[in-house]
Amino acid sequence: IPQISYASTSIDLSDKGRFEYFSRVVPPDTYQAQAMVDIAKELSWNYVNTIAEAGTYGEKGIEAFKEAAVKSGVCWAKSKIIPRNAEDKDYEDIIHDLLDSTNSAKVGVMFANEDNSRRFIKALVRLNRTQELTLVASDSWGAKIHPVYGQEAAAVGTITILSKRKDIEEFDDYFLNLTLNNNRRNPWFPEFWEATFNCSVHGKGPLKKCTGNESLRSVVGYKQEGLVQFVIDSVFALAHAVHDMLSAHCPNGFERCPYLRRLTGEEFLSYIRNVSFEGIGGDDVMFNANGDGQGRYDIYQYQRTAEGKFAYTRVGEWTDSQPCKFGESRRRSSQCCWMCVPCKDDEYLKNEETCEPCDAQSKPNSNRTGCTRLPVIYIEPGSLWFLLPAAFCTFGMILTTFVLVIFIRYNRTPVIMASGRELCYLLLLGIFLSYTTAFVILIRPSPVLCAIRRLGLGVSLCFIYAALLTKTNRIYRIFNVGIKAMVKRPSYTSPRSQILICSCLVSVQGVGGLTWLGFEKPDTEYRFHQKDFLALECRASQVATLISLFYNMFLIVLCTVYAFKTRKIPQNFNEAKYIAFTMYSTCIVWSAFITIYFGANHDFRIEATSLCMCVGISATVSLFCLFAPKVYIVIFQPHKNVRQATSSSLPSTTGKTTRTYYGGSSGLTYPAQNGSALRQCEEAGSLRAGECTDNRVEVVNAFSDSLEDLSCDEGMEIPEPPPLPPLLPPPPPPEEQEESQDQFG
């Protein structure tokens, strides 16, 4: 439970390992120990004695004094401890030892309570040695009358210190107007009233009954207790902490605030330690990291006045405010007291009391007196961050160009014709643009390059995955049509339709990219990198970049789904397997990219390089998986890149084939279920043989027309069916068949 003290000054209470939740509006005794050292230095007392009472207050106080004295060059001759329950002889022995003829130190620094201080003065009087020792006493003596009462002359010249305080007039007005009738809430007030006016509230006993008309203003010798200011400040500190906490977490009032139910002492302590307000005495109230108040002391000397009276005279004051270090500003709480507050990381010291932030492209210099321009960095062309991705993308561009040359050179060969040339060229365009865009990501950003990067990144990838989606969708629709649909070629499978579908898919990404450019103008920006550099980057958030790639991710998912569905098509048409492997690999690459990109801790080099490599690897996967088998056949197995004159088996959607012999012709294969339907037709005898034959031809020809558009792992075209009986219509001339294959292949 957090606590705020108004009087506890023990040094031990600054130990947060033991007293974590303790705070106080008064300074610890370490401050007054330092004040005593500074007084000794100011008066050139470089050799002193120390006197402490046994216990935490005295011994810890003198220990703190000695630590500060060592740093300031003040030495001590003898150190004496007043024992607990000391007798008069104990005080006299201490004085004899301190004032020994061999001891030249005639100043005694005393940490003792007022009773021990009074008895020490009495011993000096008894020994008649009051003029031989000058005392510097702690705040326990302060400006109290009790230590000097009846022995005022002996105490003349004593220097004491006391926490800086002020009489609060408002408290006097409040307190002196209290009566038994208007202060019933305080259970101890009647007891105080009886002691003050020597009467009985209830009229019992020998004392007269209190009338209630007594007035505190009539009391002679009333003086406000010196701790009143600190009591009020501690209450206000708690109130400010509660107010700040409720303002932050309970804007609608604390009656229905769920935060209060789970509030911990640690959380509430943070609000106490962060309060700062003007106290009742006019000084700022705040806490340091240990929860201690500011060190402010008045310095008194007990003197005889010109009128012959004795009184404590204020001769100075001490504050704990030392000259601030470089990069620290003064936070004043009074004319002579301040706290040193470090400037923020991006601020310099404009003057002693003001920290000023540097602009977005500067940082404070080494001594925080001004700002220096931050060096601008980007991915240098000679660095490994640039060379490795650039070499990878250059190699990819060369391979892409090589594949394109092969396709153009062997454009009319069966393997190239059967691969769906139009979509392949779009794929190669997307792959080449992907490598090019990866280069743009690495080059020093400019508004134009940032626009190209935004638009090119999405469009280049979209060319690849839109073409793949069109391919896989086409394969899926051809191999998954029903029996009745086999009579007719599936719609939108011609080359022209495929290009149109692919173009529409790409246009969606293009329109989205242009819209993004319209809403957020492409430009560069500077971002802090390791606090010492400015990274030059394109102005686009990570989220916006991922949103621009979302459409491509959607296409990737669809491609993967279709590739999975067509994974079991017949062996001669297994380009879908290569597409499936491409999509699985792409999903893995992009999953790894997202992890690296968001885990880069805003390192622009990792972000740019990972994005570049991800785009390049995705393009490379597509290039090798989809084009390497075809290029290999064209270059190293040219005997397979010719039109086959013999017939071969056609696959079925179930992976089985049915060979039919009719009218002396053999070798024609068609789907098993369709063959079964034809056999049922023939066995039922409900149709003439010619009708069954016509039906069979229509089914097989339609299925063959659809399949001849697909590529196969050996680059072979679909064989032409053998001649059928004369009652079937003759097949088209060979030149028309070649033209058809070129159009739909």
XYZ file of C-alpha atoms in Angstrom:
745
model
C 0.000 0.000 0.000
C 1.582 3.337 -1.004
C 2.361 5.695 1.892
C 3.239 9.393 2.013
C 5.029 10.706 5.103
C 5.167 14.326 6.252
C 7.976 13.989 8.830
C 10.064 10.799 8.412
C 13.613 11.675 7.348
C 15.477 8.431 8.095
C 18.061 7.493 5.499
C 16.945 3.861 5.584
C 13.569 4.814 4.123
C 15.291 5.644 0.819
C 16.106 1.947 0.404
C 13.443 0.928 -2.124
C 14.354 -2.707 -1.730
C 12.845 -2.571 1.762
C 10.418 0.332 1.474
C 9.254 0.169 -2.126
C 5.917 1.924 -1.588
C 7.162 4.651 0.776
C 7.262 8.304 -0.280
C 7.731 11.534 1.667
C 7.381 15.245 1.093
C 10.405 15.971 3.324
C 14.029 15.311 2.337
C 16.068 12.396 3.780
C 18.851 12.997 6.275
C 21.474 12.572 3.572
C 20.550 16.053 2.382
C 21.089 17.718 5.763
C 24.362 15.802 6.137
C 25.479 17.373 2.861
C 24.216 20.744 4.108
C 26.392 20.412 7.236
C 29.440 19.642 5.086
C 28.745 22.699 2.935
C 28.409 24.871 6.070
C 31.780 23.613 7.327
C 33.382 24.344 3.967
C 31.801 27.794 3.795
C 33.229 28.656 7.237
C 36.596 27.015 6.423
C 36.147 24.354 9.095
C 38.181 21.591 7.513
C 38.756 19.656 10.755
C 35.752 18.790 12.899
C 34.446 16.337 15.503
C 31.260 14.304 15.175
C 28.710 13.496 17.886
C 25.833 11.085 17.332
C 23.217 9.456 19.483
C 23.021 5.679 19.402
C 20.417 4.522 16.902
C 19.437 4.865 13.288
C 18.930 8.627 13.259
C 22.232 9.590 14.838
C 24.568 6.923 13.532
C 23.193 6.888 9.967
C 23.247 10.686 9.905
C 26.894 10.917 10.924
C 27.757 8.138 8.476
C 26.173 10.172 5.659
C 28.081 13.252 6.878
C 31.395 11.412 6.718
C 30.693 10.122 3.204
C 29.936 13.643 2.000
C 32.910 15.073 3.924
C 35.364 12.742 2.199
C 34.187 13.973 -1.204
C 34.449 17.617 -0.124
C 37.813 17.502 1.632
C 36.487 17.950 5.184
C 38.164 15.738 7.789
C 37.092 14.702 11.268
C 39.217 14.261 14.356
C 37.104 12.241 16.769
C 33.701 10.580 16.529
C 31.683 10.003 19.688
C 28.441 8.086 20.280
C 25.976 9.089 23.012
C 24.847 5.727 24.429
C 21.250 4.833 25.029
C 20.009 5.785 28.506
C 23.158 7.863 28.970
C 24.051 9.265 32.389
C 25.440 12.760 33.041
C 28.905 11.225 33.362
C 28.617 9.818 29.841
C 28.111 13.314 28.428
C 30.979 14.695 30.497
C 33.330 11.931 29.353
C 32.478 12.681 25.732
C 33.160 16.395 26.216
C 36.494 15.719 27.993
C 37.582 13.462 25.142
C 36.571 15.950 22.452
C 38.257 18.901 24.148
C 41.445 17.039 24.959
C 44.520 19.223 24.637
C 45.802 17.076 21.784
C 42.667 17.698 19.709
C 42.734 20.894 17.719
C 39.229 20.492 16.276
C 36.886 22.888 18.083
C 33.733 22.265 16.006
C 31.267 19.494 16.766
C 28.761 18.203 14.203
C 25.841 16.746 16.155
C 23.125 14.307 15.077
C 20.953 13.858 18.182
C 17.371 14.396 19.292
C 16.365 17.427 21.322
C 16.657 15.678 24.699
C 20.208 14.488 24.103
C 21.088 17.904 22.696
C 19.755 19.620 25.830
C 21.682 17.290 28.168
C 24.860 17.809 26.159
C 24.559 21.598 26.600
C 23.956 21.095 30.321
C 27.163 19.071 30.561
C 29.088 21.875 28.855
C 27.668 24.304 31.402
C 28.610 22.047 34.324
C 32.141 21.724 33.004
C 32.298 25.453 32.209
C 33.536 24.743 28.687
C 30.748 26.323 26.626
C 33.165 28.642 24.824
C 35.498 25.867 23.714
C 33.152 24.014 21.355
C 30.950 25.314 18.541
C 28.084 23.039 17.596
C 26.458 22.415 14.211
C 23.202 20.585 15.019
C 20.748 18.658 12.863
C 17.058 19.333 12.292
C 16.059 17.420 15.411
C 17.329 20.463 17.303
C 16.292 22.861 14.575
C 14.686 25.996 15.977
C 13.172 24.410 19.085
C 13.129 26.097 22.486
C 13.495 22.947 24.588
C 17.221 22.256 23.900
C 18.246 25.779 25.015
C 15.614 26.544 27.628
C 17.262 27.768 30.834
C 20.740 27.663 29.306
C 20.398 30.169 26.512
C 23.774 31.832 27.011
C 25.597 28.520 26.702
C 23.910 27.811 23.365
C 24.804 31.147 21.736
C 26.704 30.600 18.482
C 25.203 27.173 17.788
C 24.301 26.648 14.130
C 21.240 24.540 13.372
C 19.430 23.539 10.220
C 15.740 22.963 9.665
C 13.670 21.859 6.685
C 12.421 24.937 4.913
C 8.889 25.642 6.039
C 6.351 28.414 6.268
C 3.539 29.251 8.669
C 0.201 28.738 6.939
C -2.121 31.612 7.785
C -5.163 29.771 6.470
C -4.506 26.989 8.962
C -4.318 29.466 11.854
C -7.667 30.955 10.816
C -9.175 27.480 10.672
C -7.638 26.114 13.853
C -8.215 29.115 16.127
C -11.920 29.104 15.223
C -12.477 25.487 16.258
C -14.822 24.820 19.182
C -16.451 21.838 20.810
C -19.558 22.481 18.769
C -18.031 22.722 15.281
C -15.386 20.010 15.589
C -17.223 16.910 16.698
C -15.612 14.711 14.012
C -12.265 14.620 15.845
C -12.502 12.213 18.828
C -9.327 13.610 20.397
C -10.349 17.250 20.245
C -12.295 17.222 23.587
C -9.196 15.873 25.315
C -7.104 18.653 23.785
C -9.746 21.185 24.851
C -9.715 19.991 28.457
C -5.914 20.154 28.635
C -5.758 23.593 27.057
C -8.433 25.283 29.205
C -8.046 23.156 32.364
C -11.698 22.135 32.442
C -13.862 19.032 32.063
C -16.123 18.570 29.079
C -18.514 16.367 31.052
C -18.196 18.259 34.361
C -16.782 15.307 36.251
C -13.983 15.428 38.774
C -12.459 18.423 40.525
C -12.129 20.482 37.315
C -14.735 23.001 36.355
C -17.055 22.169 33.486
C -16.119 23.572 30.094
C -18.643 26.157 28.951
C -17.942 25.802 25.242
C -17.398 29.554 24.994
C -13.664 29.229 25.459
C -11.615 30.448 22.477
C -8.293 29.238 21.227
C -7.449 32.779 20.232
C -7.141 33.633 23.922
C -4.400 31.065 24.462
C -1.113 32.763 25.267
C 1.993 31.531 23.461
C 0.214 29.752 20.621
C 2.565 28.937 17.778
C 1.829 26.866 14.706
C 3.555 23.477 14.583
C 6.302 23.541 11.975
C 5.145 20.333 10.266
C 1.700 21.697 9.327
C 2.905 22.656 5.855
C 4.187 19.132 5.180
C 0.997 17.511 6.474
C -1.065 19.594 4.050
C 1.333 18.944 1.162
C 1.257 15.176 1.736
C -2.549 15.152 1.712
C -2.611 17.199 -1.487
C -0.028 14.890 -3.076
C -2.318 11.938 -2.461
C -5.316 13.884 -3.776
C -3.467 14.871 -6.976
C -2.456 11.251 -7.565
C -6.049 10.058 -7.160
C -7.301 12.822 -9.475
C -4.756 11.980 -12.187
C -5.582 8.277 -11.957
C -9.348 8.827 -12.181
C -8.914 11.246 -15.095
C -6.930 8.642 -17.005
C -9.061 5.574 -16.312
C -12.442 6.715 -15.003
C -13.628 9.664 -17.143
C -17.257 8.918 -16.265
C -16.701 8.888 -12.509
C -15.362 6.351 -10.063
C -18.744 4.942 -9.028
C -18.811 2.607 -12.044
C -15.138 2.309 -12.895
C -13.970 -1.300 -13.446
C -10.343 -0.148 -13.367
C -10.542 0.471 -9.621
C -11.428 -3.170 -9.001
C -8.131 -4.351 -10.453
C -5.998 -1.409 -9.314
C -2.688 -2.460 -7.763
C -0.475 -0.615 -5.333
C 2.290 -0.475 -7.919
C 0.048 1.308 -10.429
C -1.175 3.829 -7.854
C 2.421 4.422 -6.710
C 3.363 5.473 -10.245
C 0.751 8.247 -10.090
C 2.046 9.398 -6.685
C 5.640 9.576 -7.925
C 4.589 11.625 -10.970
C 2.675 14.392 -9.157
C 3.988 17.925 -9.387
C 2.119 20.902 -7.969
C 2.633 24.115 -6.027
C 2.507 23.337 -2.337
C 0.688 25.304 0.340
C 3.932 27.101 1.175
C 4.520 28.273 -2.403
C 7.224 25.734 -3.309
C 6.770 22.951 -5.833
C 6.004 19.509 -4.420
C 7.448 16.550 -6.329
C 9.221 13.270 -5.688
C 12.494 11.917 -7.014
C 13.038 8.326 -8.126
C 13.343 7.162 -4.498
C 10.141 8.916 -3.479
C 12.015 11.601 -1.510
C 11.054 15.254 -1.356
C 13.328 18.097 -2.361
C 16.166 19.105 -0.064
C 15.561 22.654 1.144
C 16.865 23.852 4.515
C 16.948 27.099 6.441
C 20.178 27.714 8.365
C 19.818 29.278 11.831
C 22.231 30.573 14.432
C 21.238 30.980 18.066
C 22.111 34.588 18.920
C 21.670 37.295 21.539
C 19.758 40.200 19.972
C 20.483 43.888 20.439
C 17.720 44.029 23.019
C 19.484 41.352 25.060
C 17.063 38.580 24.128
C 17.968 35.174 22.761
C 16.532 33.925 19.452
C 17.190 31.769 16.437
C 18.237 34.014 13.579
C 17.973 32.796 10.003
C 21.403 33.317 8.452
C 21.045 31.411 5.185
C 19.455 28.579 3.287
C 20.641 25.467 1.525
C 19.192 23.546 -1.411
C 20.179 20.291 -3.003
C 20.221 21.936 -6.414
C 23.655 21.433 -7.893
C 24.766 22.716 -11.307
C 23.012 20.589 -13.892
C 24.958 18.315 -16.204
C 25.098 18.589 -19.965
C 21.679 17.884 -21.390
C 19.777 18.721 -18.188
C 17.488 21.686 -17.658
C 16.597 23.386 -14.407
C 13.092 22.822 -13.156
C 12.684 25.544 -10.585
C 10.520 25.213 -7.515
C 11.694 28.510 -6.042
C 14.196 31.243 -6.782
C 17.094 29.275 -5.353
C 15.934 25.691 -5.711
C 15.560 23.529 -8.763
C 15.696 19.988 -9.980
C 17.822 18.883 -12.909
C 15.593 17.265 -15.515
C 17.284 15.425 -18.426
C 16.266 16.558 -21.891
C 14.666 13.941 -24.108
C 16.728 12.031 -26.639
C 15.715 14.380 -29.466
C 16.097 17.643 -27.476
C 18.957 20.070 -26.895
C 19.426 22.606 -24.090
C 18.226 25.947 -25.449
C 18.971 27.697 -22.158
C 19.368 26.682 -18.522
C 15.664 26.061 -18.087
C 14.426 25.013 -21.550
C 14.875 21.875 -23.628
C 14.042 22.357 -27.294
C 13.432 19.481 -29.754
C 15.551 19.188 -32.886
C 13.809 18.954 -36.237
C 13.002 15.621 -37.833
C 16.313 15.439 -39.714
C 18.657 16.429 -36.880
C 19.871 15.162 -33.529
C 21.392 16.882 -30.475
C 25.165 17.286 -30.522
C 27.416 15.653 -27.937
C 27.059 18.371 -25.284
C 23.372 19.097 -26.033
C 24.000 22.737 -26.939
C 22.509 22.495 -30.427
C 21.494 20.165 -33.241
C 23.538 18.487 -35.942
C 22.284 17.183 -39.262
C 21.842 13.427 -39.345
C 23.576 11.591 -42.199
C 21.159 10.097 -44.738
C 21.670 6.422 -45.505
C 20.114 4.029 -47.992
C 21.099 0.703 -49.515
C 24.452 1.447 -51.128
C 25.052 -0.148 -54.552
C 28.348 -1.601 -53.317
C 26.982 -3.222 -50.161
C 26.064 -6.876 -49.737
C 22.480 -5.774 -49.050
C 22.438 -4.634 -52.711
C 24.870 -6.965 -54.483
C 23.383 -10.317 -53.451
C 19.745 -9.557 -54.396
C 20.902 -7.705 -57.523
C 22.999 -10.666 -58.675
C 20.111 -13.025 -58.032
C 17.640 -10.861 -59.979
C 20.095 -10.289 -62.833
C 20.563 -14.028 -63.205
C 16.786 -14.438 -63.203
C 16.353 -11.804 -65.920
C 18.957 -13.550 -68.081
C 17.208 -16.897 -67.668
C 13.831 -15.335 -68.440
C 15.220 -13.773 -71.605
C 16.734 -17.113 -72.585
C 13.395 -18.909 -72.106
C 11.619 -16.227 -74.122
C 14.115 -16.643 -76.975
C 13.581 -20.419 -76.933
C 9.818 -19.981 -77.069
C 10.042 -17.547 -79.978
C 12.564 -19.696 -81.840
C 10.459 -22.875 -81.473
C 7.103 -21.162 -81.509
C 5.520 -23.600 -84.054
C 6.781 -26.809 -82.489
C 4.331 -29.164 -80.748
C 5.674 -28.664 -77.206
C 5.462 -24.884 -77.422
C 2.130 -24.952 -79.230
C 0.672 -27.392 -76.711
C 1.834 -25.312 -73.734
C -0.688 -22.544 -74.237
C 1.682 -20.030 -75.771
C -0.339 -16.901 -75.082
C -0.533 -17.479 -71.313
C 3.116 -18.549 -71.275
C 4.159 -15.224 -72.791
C 2.110 -13.396 -70.147
C 3.792 -15.511 -67.484
C 7.243 -14.631 -68.828
C 6.271 -10.947 -68.897
C 5.194 -11.103 -65.251
C 8.371 -12.948 -64.250
C 10.604 -10.419 -66.018
C 8.691 -7.484 -64.471
C 9.068 -9.090 -61.044
C 12.854 -9.161 -61.386
C 12.801 -5.569 -62.630
C 10.623 -4.412 -59.739
C 13.006 -6.106 -57.309
C 15.767 -3.865 -58.696
C 13.590 -0.795 -58.157
C 13.155 -1.750 -54.498
C 16.937 -1.640 -53.989
C 17.700 1.608 -55.830
C 17.858 4.893 -53.873
C 14.236 6.038 -53.491
C 12.752 8.991 -55.359
C 9.100 9.987 -55.894
C 9.106 8.469 -59.405
C 10.727 5.225 -58.281
C 8.346 5.023 -55.330
C 5.405 5.238 -57.746
C 6.935 2.538 -59.970
C 7.572 0.380 -56.927
C 3.995 0.673 -55.699
C 2.439 -0.067 -59.072
C 5.019 -2.518 -60.411
C 5.185 -4.706 -57.328
C 1.531 -5.635 -57.461
C 1.102 -5.737 -61.239
C 4.176 -7.871 -61.966
C 3.133 -10.540 -59.507
C -0.444 -10.289 -60.702
C 0.638 -11.185 -64.258
C 2.121 -14.431 -62.922
C -0.696 -15.532 -60.668
C -3.516 -14.347 -62.932
C -2.068 -16.448 -65.772
C -1.609 -19.441 -63.480
C -5.142 -19.094 -62.143
C -6.475 -18.981 -65.696
C -4.480 -22.110 -66.585
C -5.513 -24.138 -63.536
C -9.132 -23.092 -63.843
C -9.140 -24.157 -67.500
C -7.660 -27.576 -66.692
C -10.107 -28.072 -63.856
C -13.147 -27.235 -65.998
C -12.061 -29.516 -68.858
C -11.372 -32.536 -66.663
C -14.405 -32.163 -64.425
C -17.270 -31.811 -66.905
C -20.127 -34.275 -66.912
C -21.070 -36.776 -69.625
C -23.612 -34.515 -71.245
C -21.201 -31.593 -71.241
C -18.595 -33.639 -73.104
C -20.603 -33.249 -76.284
C -19.617 -29.582 -76.253
C -16.292 -27.894 -75.570
C -16.282 -26.086 -72.134
C -16.857 -22.370 -72.546
C -14.075 -19.755 -72.354
C -11.196 -22.159 -73.006
C -9.984 -20.650 -76.282
C -6.715 -18.651 -76.313
C -8.600 -15.416 -76.885
C -10.859 -16.092 -73.893
C -7.904 -17.009 -71.718
C -6.076 -13.772 -72.547
C -9.229 -11.765 -71.873
C -9.760 -13.432 -68.483
C -6.127 -12.913 -67.507
C -6.234 -9.260 -68.593
C -9.329 -8.637 -66.499
C -7.663 -10.127 -63.438
C -4.553 -7.981 -63.944
C -6.615 -4.835 -64.535
C -8.136 -5.154 -61.054
C -4.656 -4.912 -59.530
C -3.719 -2.073 -61.860
C -6.795 -0.027 -60.985
C -6.173 -0.664 -57.289
C -2.571 0.489 -57.582
C -3.521 3.654 -59.472
C -6.195 4.402 -56.879
C -3.610 4.060 -54.118
C -1.328 6.484 -55.952
C -4.210 8.935 -56.210
C -5.091 8.845 -52.530
C -1.513 8.804 -51.243
C 0.969 10.654 -53.429
C 4.253 8.796 -53.838
C 7.110 10.486 -52.037
C 10.160 9.768 -49.910
C 10.554 10.188 -46.176
C 13.267 10.022 -43.554
C 13.064 7.554 -40.696
C 15.371 7.325 -37.692
C 17.688 4.344 -37.900
C 19.572 3.418 -34.712
C 19.177 7.060 -33.536
C 22.301 8.141 -35.445
C 21.148 8.005 -39.061
C 18.209 8.863 -41.268
C 17.041 6.104 -43.566
C 15.695 7.365 -46.908
C 12.590 5.349 -47.737
C 9.443 5.467 -49.803
C 6.575 6.906 -47.804
C 4.244 3.953 -47.416
C 3.281 2.119 -44.295
C 3.815 -1.601 -43.858
C 0.073 -2.122 -43.647
C -0.544 -0.245 -46.911
C 2.127 -2.335 -48.636
C 0.534 -5.576 -47.481
C -2.915 -4.367 -48.537
C -1.553 -3.768 -52.039
C -0.313 -7.372 -52.057
C -3.552 -8.785 -50.666
C -5.117 -9.236 -54.109
C -2.119 -11.248 -55.262
C -2.336 -13.349 -52.119
C -5.974 -13.982 -52.964
C -4.971 -15.163 -56.462
C -2.271 -17.372 -54.925
C -4.823 -19.030 -52.674
C -7.190 -19.684 -55.602
C -4.354 -21.065 -57.733
C -3.324 -23.348 -54.891
C -6.885 -24.624 -54.495
C -7.243 -25.397 -58.225
C -3.776 -26.940 -58.348
C -4.727 -29.225 -55.486
C -7.989 -30.232 -57.171
C -6.242 -31.117 -60.453
C -3.288 -32.931 -58.888
C -4.557 -36.388 -59.994
C -5.170 -35.793 -63.674
C -3.625 -38.335 -66.095
C 0.112 -38.613 -66.477
C 0.228 -37.166 -69.974
C -1.393 -33.968 -68.741
C 0.467 -33.358 -65.519
C 1.439 -29.709 -65.973
C -1.054 -29.167 -63.136
C 1.400 -30.963 -60.881
C 4.106 -28.445 -61.731
C 1.655 -25.639 -61.092
C 0.716 -27.217 -57.758
C 4.364 -27.406 -56.717
C 4.802 -23.786 -57.793
C 1.898 -22.640 -55.638
C 2.944 -24.668 -52.590
C 6.436 -23.195 -52.794
C 5.044 -19.691 -53.280
C 2.880 -19.988 -50.166
C 5.918 -21.022 -48.126
C 8.011 -18.136 -49.493
C 5.386 -15.495 -48.737
C 4.708 -16.877 -45.266
C 8.416 -16.587 -44.482
C 8.491 -13.063 -45.939
C 5.667 -11.789 -43.726
C 7.450 -13.134 -40.645
C 10.766 -11.524 -41.600
C 9.196 -8.241 -42.754
C 7.295 -7.604 -39.534
C 10.095 -8.968 -37.370
C 12.734 -6.684 -38.877
C 12.346 -4.177 -36.023
C 11.951 -1.388 -38.610
C 15.396 -2.036 -40.145
C 14.950 -0.611 -43.636
C 17.685 -2.808 -45.110
C 16.090 -6.034 -43.903
C 12.646 -4.873 -45.022
C 13.793 -3.892 -48.526
C 16.065 -6.896 -49.045
C 13.500 -9.407 -47.794
C 10.818 -7.929 -50.069
C 13.219 -7.965 -53.030
C 14.257 -11.571 -52.434
C 10.682 -12.689 -51.873
C 9.578 -11.253 -55.207
C 12.660 -12.681 -56.935
C 12.278 -16.151 -55.426
C 8.583 -16.253 -56.319
C 9.431 -15.398 -59.919
C 12.242 -17.971 -59.982
C 9.992 -20.736 -58.652
C 7.484 -20.028 -61.414
C 10.216 -19.865 -64.056
C 11.843 -23.194 -63.160
C 8.743 -25.216 -62.351
C 6.692 -24.166 -65.367
C 9.276 -23.639 -68.120
C 12.289 -25.806 -67.309
C 10.602 -29.095 -68.421
C 9.528 -27.591 -71.750
C 12.905 -25.972 -72.458
C 14.645 -29.225 -71.566
C 12.570 -31.197 -74.119
C 13.056 -28.566 -76.803
C 16.848 -28.438 -76.385
C 17.906 -31.878 -75.167
C 15.107 -34.169 -76.400
C 14.092 -32.780 -79.794
C 12.845 -36.216 -80.870
C 9.926 -35.748 -78.520
C 9.112 -32.353 -79.980
C 7.502 -33.757 -83.151
C 3.970 -34.649 -84.182
C 3.159 -38.304 -83.444
C 1.614 -40.254 -86.274
C 0.519 -43.225 -84.181
C -2.445 -43.360 -81.964
C -2.271 -43.525 -78.213
C -4.581 -43.921 -75.330
C -6.623 -41.027 -74.048
C -7.087 -40.674 -70.323
C -10.285 -40.756 -68.357
C -11.291 -38.670 -65.399
C -11.063 -41.773 -63.242
C -7.528 -42.616 -64.294
C -8.710 -45.673 -66.347
C -9.043 -46.118 -70.102
C -11.363 -48.136 -72.309
C -10.157 -49.265 -75.739
C -12.915 -49.716 -78.370
C -12.781 -51.642 -81.627
C -15.375 -50.705 -84.213
C -15.480 -51.262 -87.922
C -11.898 -52.484 -88.080
C -10.468 -49.374 -86.417
C -8.617 -49.603 -83.171
C -6.532 -47.454 -80.836
C -9.114 -44.811 -79.998
C -9.592 -44.231 -76.264
C -12.222 -42.206 -74.443
C -13.368 -41.768 -70.838
C -14.433 -44.937 -69.088
C -17.777 -43.654 -67.950
C -18.569 -42.376 -71.445
C -17.490 -45.702 -72.892
C -19.736 -47.450 -70.425
C -22.625 -45.312 -71.555
C -21.955 -46.234 -75.158
C -21.724 -49.914 -74.334
C -25.036 -49.664 -72.504
C -26.450 -48.028 -75.608
C -25.175 -50.807 -77.849
C -26.224 -53.583 -75.493
C -29.706 -52.158 -74.970
C -30.293 -52.221 -78.714
C -32.625 -49.297 -78.462
C -30.548 -47.326 -80.997
C -29.271 -48.226 -84.392
C -25.603 -48.933 -84.717
C -25.137 -45.732 -86.641
C -26.702 -43.657 -83.903
C -24.418 -45.221 -81.300
C -21.471 -44.582 -83.539
C -22.438 -40.954 -84.076
C -22.914 -40.470 -80.350
C -19.528 -42.004 -79.640
C -17.780 -39.824 -82.154
C -19.359 -36.664 -80.810
C -18.296 -37.460 -77.234
C -14.765 -38.510 -78.110
C -14.183 -35.654 -80.525
C -15.429 -33.079 -78.011
C -13.215 -34.496 -75.269
C -10.249 -34.689 -77.624
C -10.774 -31.087 -78.740
C -10.642 -29.972 -75.117
C -7.582 -32.016 -74.258
C -5.544 -31.006 -77.257
C -5.325 -27.510 -75.814
C -3.413 -28.799 -72.785
C 0.322 -29.401 -72.462
C 1.814 -32.665 -71.307
C 5.038 -33.641 -69.665
C 6.422 -35.043 -72.936
C 5.232 -32.146 -75.047
C 3.051 -34.427 -77.212
C -0.120 -33.316 -78.875
C -3.319 -35.311 -78.597
C -3.312 -37.934 -81.367
C -5.900 -37.760 -84.030
C -8.528 -40.494 -83.825
C -8.301 -43.278 -86.428
C -10.733 -43.404 -89.358
C -14.243 -44.467 -88.482
C -16.792 -46.334 -90.590
C -18.113 -44.524 -93.654
C -21.372 -43.667 -91.917
C -19.399 -41.108 -89.820
C -18.552 -37.712 -91.298
C -14.977 -37.483 -92.589
C -12.465 -35.621 -90.388
C -11.316 -32.141 -91.431
C -8.267 -31.743 -93.700
C -4.866 -31.886 -91.941
C -4.154 -28.182 -92.545
C -7.361 -27.246 -90.715
C -6.439 -29.530 -87.820
C -3.050 -27.824 -87.478
C -4.739 -24.432 -87.537
C -7.161 -25.596 -84.824
C -4.330 -26.851 -82.657
C -2.488 -23.560 -83.054
C -5.585 -21.657 -82.047
C -6.548 -23.697 -79.004
C -3.216 -25.153 -78.019
